[in-house]
Short mmCIF file of C-alpha atoms and ligand atoms in Angstrom, two decimals:
data_model
loop_
_atom_site.label_atom_id
_atom_site.label_comp_id
_atom_site.label_asym_id
_atom_site.label_seq_id
_atom_site.Cartn_x
_atom_site.Cartn_y
_atom_site.Cartn_z
CA MET A 10 68.64 104.33 134.91
CA ASP A 11 70.97 106.51 136.98
CA LYS A 12 74.71 106.99 137.29
CA LYS A 13 75.15 103.77 139.24
CA SER A 14 73.61 101.70 136.47
CA ARG A 15 75.72 103.32 133.74
CA ASN A 16 79.09 101.65 133.36
CA ALA A 17 82.05 103.99 133.62
CA LEU A 18 84.31 104.24 130.58
CA ILE A 19 87.90 105.41 130.79
CA ALA A 20 89.34 105.91 127.31
CA GLY A 21 92.90 106.92 126.54
CA ASN A 22 93.65 109.13 123.54
CA TRP A 23 97.27 108.67 122.57
CA LYS A 24 97.04 111.29 119.81
CA MET A 25 100.16 111.14 117.60
CA ASN A 26 102.51 109.72 120.22
CA MET A 27 104.49 106.53 120.84
CA LEU A 28 105.57 103.79 118.41
CA ALA A 29 104.19 100.32 117.83
CA SER A 30 107.48 98.92 119.17
CA GLN A 31 106.83 100.68 122.50
CA VAL A 32 103.39 99.15 123.01
CA PRO A 33 104.40 95.94 124.88
CA ALA A 34 106.52 97.83 127.44
CA TYR A 35 103.78 100.42 127.91
CA TRP A 36 101.21 97.72 128.56
CA GLN A 37 103.44 95.88 131.01
CA GLY A 38 103.87 99.10 132.98
CA LEU A 39 100.15 99.74 132.99
CA GLU A 40 99.07 96.22 133.80
CA SER A 41 101.16 96.09 136.93
CA GLY A 42 99.24 99.08 138.29
CA ALA A 43 95.79 98.67 136.76
CA LYS A 44 92.97 97.73 139.05
CA LEU A 45 90.50 96.51 136.47
CA ALA A 46 87.11 95.50 137.80
CA GLU A 47 83.57 94.79 136.74
CA GLY A 48 81.60 97.87 135.85
CA VAL A 49 84.46 99.96 134.49
CA SER A 50 85.19 99.72 130.79
CA SER A 51 88.45 101.01 129.45
CA ALA A 52 89.97 101.52 126.04
CA LEU A 53 93.14 102.83 124.44
CA CYS A 54 92.60 104.84 121.27
CA VAL A 55 95.86 104.68 119.36
CA PRO A 56 97.19 105.77 115.94
CA PHE A 57 96.19 103.40 113.11
CA PRO A 58 99.63 101.71 112.72
CA MET A 59 99.62 100.70 116.40
CA ILE A 60 96.25 98.96 116.39
CA PRO A 61 97.57 95.42 115.70
CA ALA A 62 100.34 95.76 118.34
CA MET A 63 97.83 97.07 120.88
CA LYS A 64 95.34 94.31 120.05
CA ALA A 65 98.08 91.74 120.66
CA ALA A 66 99.22 93.36 123.91
CA LEU A 67 95.69 93.62 125.30
CA ALA A 68 94.61 90.10 124.33
CA GLY A 69 93.10 88.47 127.40
CA SER A 70 92.61 91.78 129.23
CA GLN A 71 89.36 93.74 129.55
CA VAL A 72 90.87 96.84 127.95
CA LYS A 73 89.57 97.48 124.44
CA VAL A 74 91.32 99.01 121.47
CA GLY A 75 90.09 102.20 119.85
CA ALA A 76 91.01 104.42 116.90
CA GLN A 77 91.13 108.21 116.76
CA ASP A 78 89.45 108.90 113.44
CA VAL A 79 87.69 107.17 110.55
CA SER A 80 86.70 107.95 106.99
CA ALA A 81 83.10 108.92 106.32
CA HIS A 82 83.29 106.85 103.12
CA ASP A 83 82.80 103.10 102.78
CA LYS A 84 85.57 102.41 100.28
CA GLY A 85 87.10 103.55 97.03
CA ALA A 86 89.37 106.31 95.77
CA TYR A 87 90.08 108.11 99.05
CA THR A 88 93.86 108.05 99.29
CA GLY A 89 95.14 107.99 102.84
CA GLU A 90 91.80 107.29 104.47
CA VAL A 91 90.84 104.35 106.69
CA SER A 92 87.30 102.97 106.61
CA ALA A 93 85.13 101.78 109.48
CA ALA A 94 85.10 98.28 107.95
CA MET A 95 88.93 98.22 108.03
CA LEU A 96 88.89 99.16 111.71
CA ALA A 97 86.24 96.53 112.49
CA ASP A 98 88.33 93.97 110.62
CA LEU A 99 91.23 94.71 113.01
CA GLY A 100 88.96 94.21 116.02
CA VAL A 101 88.59 97.87 116.98
CA ASP A 102 85.76 98.48 119.47
CA TYR A 103 85.77 102.28 119.88
CA CYS A 104 86.62 105.25 117.69
CA ILE A 105 86.95 108.92 118.64
CA ILE A 106 85.28 111.33 116.20
CA GLY A 107 84.99 115.09 116.13
CA HIS A 108 87.98 115.68 118.39
CA SER A 109 88.66 119.43 118.62
CA GLU A 110 92.12 118.91 117.09
CA ARG A 111 90.54 117.41 113.98
CA ARG A 112 87.89 120.12 113.90
CA ALA A 113 90.60 122.80 114.18
CA TYR A 114 93.39 121.38 111.98
CA HIS A 115 91.30 119.45 109.44
CA ALA A 116 88.25 121.69 109.29
CA GLU A 117 85.90 118.89 110.35
CA SER A 118 82.29 120.09 110.45
CA ASP A 119 79.38 118.68 112.43
CA GLU A 120 78.11 117.31 109.12
CA LEU A 121 81.30 115.34 108.55
CA VAL A 122 81.32 114.14 112.16
CA ASN A 123 77.74 112.97 111.63
CA ALA A 124 78.73 111.00 108.52
CA LYS A 125 81.66 109.41 110.38
CA LEU A 126 79.41 108.50 113.29
CA LYS A 127 77.02 106.71 110.94
CA ALA A 128 79.89 104.90 109.22
CA LEU A 129 81.08 103.59 112.61
CA LEU A 130 77.62 102.47 113.69
CA GLY A 131 77.27 100.62 110.40
CA ALA A 132 80.48 98.72 111.18
CA GLY A 133 79.52 97.92 114.78
CA ILE A 134 82.13 100.25 116.33
CA THR A 135 81.18 102.51 119.25
CA PRO A 136 81.70 106.18 118.34
CA ILE A 137 83.05 108.50 121.04
CA MET A 138 81.77 111.82 119.72
CA CYS A 139 83.59 114.87 121.10
CA CYS A 140 82.23 118.35 121.64
CA GLY A 141 83.42 121.39 123.54
CA GLU A 142 83.84 125.13 123.47
CA THR A 143 86.79 127.48 123.07
CA LEU A 144 87.82 129.85 125.84
CA GLU A 145 86.38 132.76 123.83
CA GLN A 146 83.03 131.01 123.64
CA ARG A 147 83.07 130.29 127.37
CA ASP A 148 83.92 133.90 128.15
CA ALA A 149 81.15 135.05 125.81
CA GLY A 150 78.64 132.89 127.70
CA VAL A 151 77.71 130.73 124.70
CA THR A 152 79.13 127.40 125.92
CA LEU A 153 75.81 125.60 126.34
CA SER A 154 74.26 126.75 123.07
CA PHE A 155 77.44 125.94 121.14
CA VAL A 156 77.77 122.45 122.63
CA GLU A 157 74.06 121.87 121.96
CA SER A 158 74.56 122.73 118.30
CA GLN A 159 77.50 120.31 118.05
CA ILE A 160 75.45 117.53 119.66
CA LYS A 161 72.42 118.11 117.45
CA GLY A 162 74.55 118.39 114.30
CA GLY A 163 76.59 115.30 115.09
CA LEU A 164 73.51 113.23 115.87
CA ALA A 165 71.33 114.36 112.95
CA GLY A 166 69.31 111.43 111.62
CA VAL A 167 70.59 109.04 114.32
CA SER A 168 67.76 106.81 115.57
CA ALA A 169 67.05 106.04 119.21
CA GLU A 170 68.26 102.46 118.71
CA GLU A 171 71.53 103.77 117.26
CA MET A 172 71.92 106.37 120.00
CA LYS A 173 72.14 103.58 122.57
CA LYS A 174 75.53 102.72 121.04
CA VAL A 175 76.99 106.23 121.06
CA VAL A 176 79.31 107.72 123.70
CA ILE A 177 79.61 111.50 124.08
CA ALA A 178 82.79 113.21 125.32
CA TYR A 179 82.67 116.80 126.56
CA GLU A 180 86.11 118.34 126.14
CA PRO A 181 86.42 122.09 126.71
CA ILE A 182 89.18 123.11 124.29
CA TRP A 183 90.82 125.40 126.84
CA ALA A 184 91.33 122.42 129.15
CA ILE A 185 92.93 120.10 126.59
CA GLY A 186 96.64 119.57 127.13
CA THR A 187 96.86 122.77 129.16
CA GLY A 188 96.89 121.38 132.68
CA ARG A 189 93.92 123.67 133.28
CA THR A 190 91.14 121.20 134.11
CA ALA A 191 87.54 122.37 134.18
CA THR A 192 86.29 122.44 137.75
CA ALA A 193 84.01 119.57 138.66
CA GLU A 194 81.11 122.07 138.71
CA GLN A 195 81.91 123.42 135.23
CA ALA A 196 82.26 119.91 133.78
CA GLN A 197 79.07 118.71 135.48
CA GLU A 198 77.10 121.71 134.28
CA VAL A 199 77.84 120.98 130.63
CA CYS A 200 77.57 117.17 130.90
CA GLY A 201 74.21 117.57 132.66
CA TYR A 202 73.10 119.97 129.97
CA ILE A 203 74.13 117.49 127.26
CA ARG A 204 72.01 114.82 128.96
CA GLY A 205 69.11 117.29 128.87
CA VAL A 206 69.62 117.85 125.13
CA LEU A 207 69.64 114.07 124.63
CA ALA A 208 66.45 113.81 126.68
CA CYS A 209 64.77 116.32 124.34
CA LEU A 210 65.96 114.39 121.29
CA TYR A 211 65.43 110.81 122.48
CA GLY A 212 63.42 110.91 125.71
CA ALA A 213 64.56 110.98 129.32
CA GLU A 214 64.87 107.20 129.75
CA LEU A 215 67.23 106.77 126.84
CA ALA A 216 69.24 109.87 127.83
CA LYS A 217 69.80 108.43 131.28
CA GLY A 218 71.56 105.44 129.74
CA VAL A 219 74.05 107.37 127.57
CA GLN A 220 77.67 107.42 128.73
CA ILE A 221 78.95 111.01 128.86
CA LEU A 222 82.69 111.45 129.42
CA TYR A 223 84.71 114.47 130.45
CA GLY A 224 88.08 115.16 128.83
CA GLY A 225 90.67 117.89 129.33
CA SER A 226 93.72 117.52 131.59
CA MET A 227 92.12 114.72 133.59
CA ASN A 228 94.79 112.93 135.62
CA GLY A 229 95.32 110.56 138.52
CA LYS A 230 94.82 113.37 141.03
CA ASN A 231 91.69 115.13 139.77
CA ALA A 232 89.86 112.11 138.28
CA ALA A 233 88.00 111.06 141.43
CA GLU A 234 86.30 114.43 141.91
CA LEU A 235 85.31 114.73 138.25
CA LEU A 236 84.07 111.14 138.07
CA ALA A 237 81.95 111.65 141.20
CA GLN A 238 79.71 114.14 139.36
CA PRO A 239 76.22 112.80 138.61
CA ASP A 240 76.43 113.21 134.83
CA ILE A 241 80.11 112.35 134.27
CA ASP A 242 80.42 108.66 133.44
CA GLY A 243 84.07 108.48 132.59
CA GLY A 244 86.99 110.24 131.00
CA LEU A 245 88.76 110.76 127.70
CA ILE A 246 92.37 111.04 128.71
CA GLY A 247 95.15 112.46 126.55
CA GLY A 248 98.52 113.13 128.16
CA ALA A 249 97.96 110.99 131.25
CA SER A 250 97.03 107.95 129.12
CA LEU A 251 100.63 107.77 127.90
CA LYS A 252 101.85 107.08 131.43
CA PRO A 253 101.23 104.41 134.07
CA GLU A 254 99.09 107.11 135.71
CA PHE A 255 96.31 105.94 133.36
CA ALA A 256 95.89 103.00 135.73
CA ASP A 257 95.22 105.42 138.61
CA ILE A 258 92.36 106.95 136.66
CA ILE A 259 90.86 103.51 136.01
CA GLY A 260 91.32 102.87 139.73
CA ALA A 261 89.47 106.11 140.58
CA ALA A 262 86.58 105.03 138.33
CA ASN A 263 86.50 101.64 140.06
CA GLU A 264 86.18 103.27 143.43
CA GLY A 265 83.57 105.84 142.34
P1 PGA B 5 94.47 115.89 127.68
O1 PGA B 5 93.72 115.54 126.28
O2 PGA B 5 94.02 114.86 128.67
O3 PGA B 5 95.93 115.79 127.35
O4 PGA B 5 94.06 117.25 128.06
C1 PGA B 5 92.41 115.11 126.26
C2 PGA B 5 91.96 114.91 124.83
O5 PGA B 5 92.33 115.73 123.98
O6 PGA B 5 91.24 113.95 124.53
#
């Protein structure tokens, strides 16, 4: 299986932006520009309160709804948390886990990310597991070993069968929301390395089938070059997913 046989996935990460009442107008704006086609999957990962509005807006389209976090617990006395079963019940297809903002502001460890990943798989939701280094780590030359440790920690105890349902997103922290995109070479180097780590863990055949996304200031202008790299199968898009420009990125994936 090579790049051509892996479907592209373009996922938007709204972070803590927008309101449920703004969802229909957003979708109308996007739909008029979106060139959706076979082979490219897309999703919008929105804050929990917007999931029903987004589900309603996207009904009949190929775009799926995603969440941005999930509890590691099944149910019970966990005030404020949202379980994987609750997300599945709302028809959520994807869920971001281990985003660097959650790792930084909520002290999420690889162990916790691993527990969340397993909770999602148990509920039939596709995890989009994020990894990525800080600028200090890049400058210190430890990017690859750090990302490898995040991948191995996040996937601990995950079987080969389960791994077929996991998406990985490489997001260098210094490129997130900064307008400073990784060069296509930098992004490819790490995404290729991640595929190598997956090959060691699960075998080369399985690794070739895993969708690996790049995220970090991807936009309508730089998407085509990034998506053309052999080990980059899509994008996790923050800022640009809030604008009609998101459709341009889906269009770039369609053409790639
Ligand atoms: P950005 O965010 O596209 O705004 O850099 C990406 C992300 O954090 O997922």
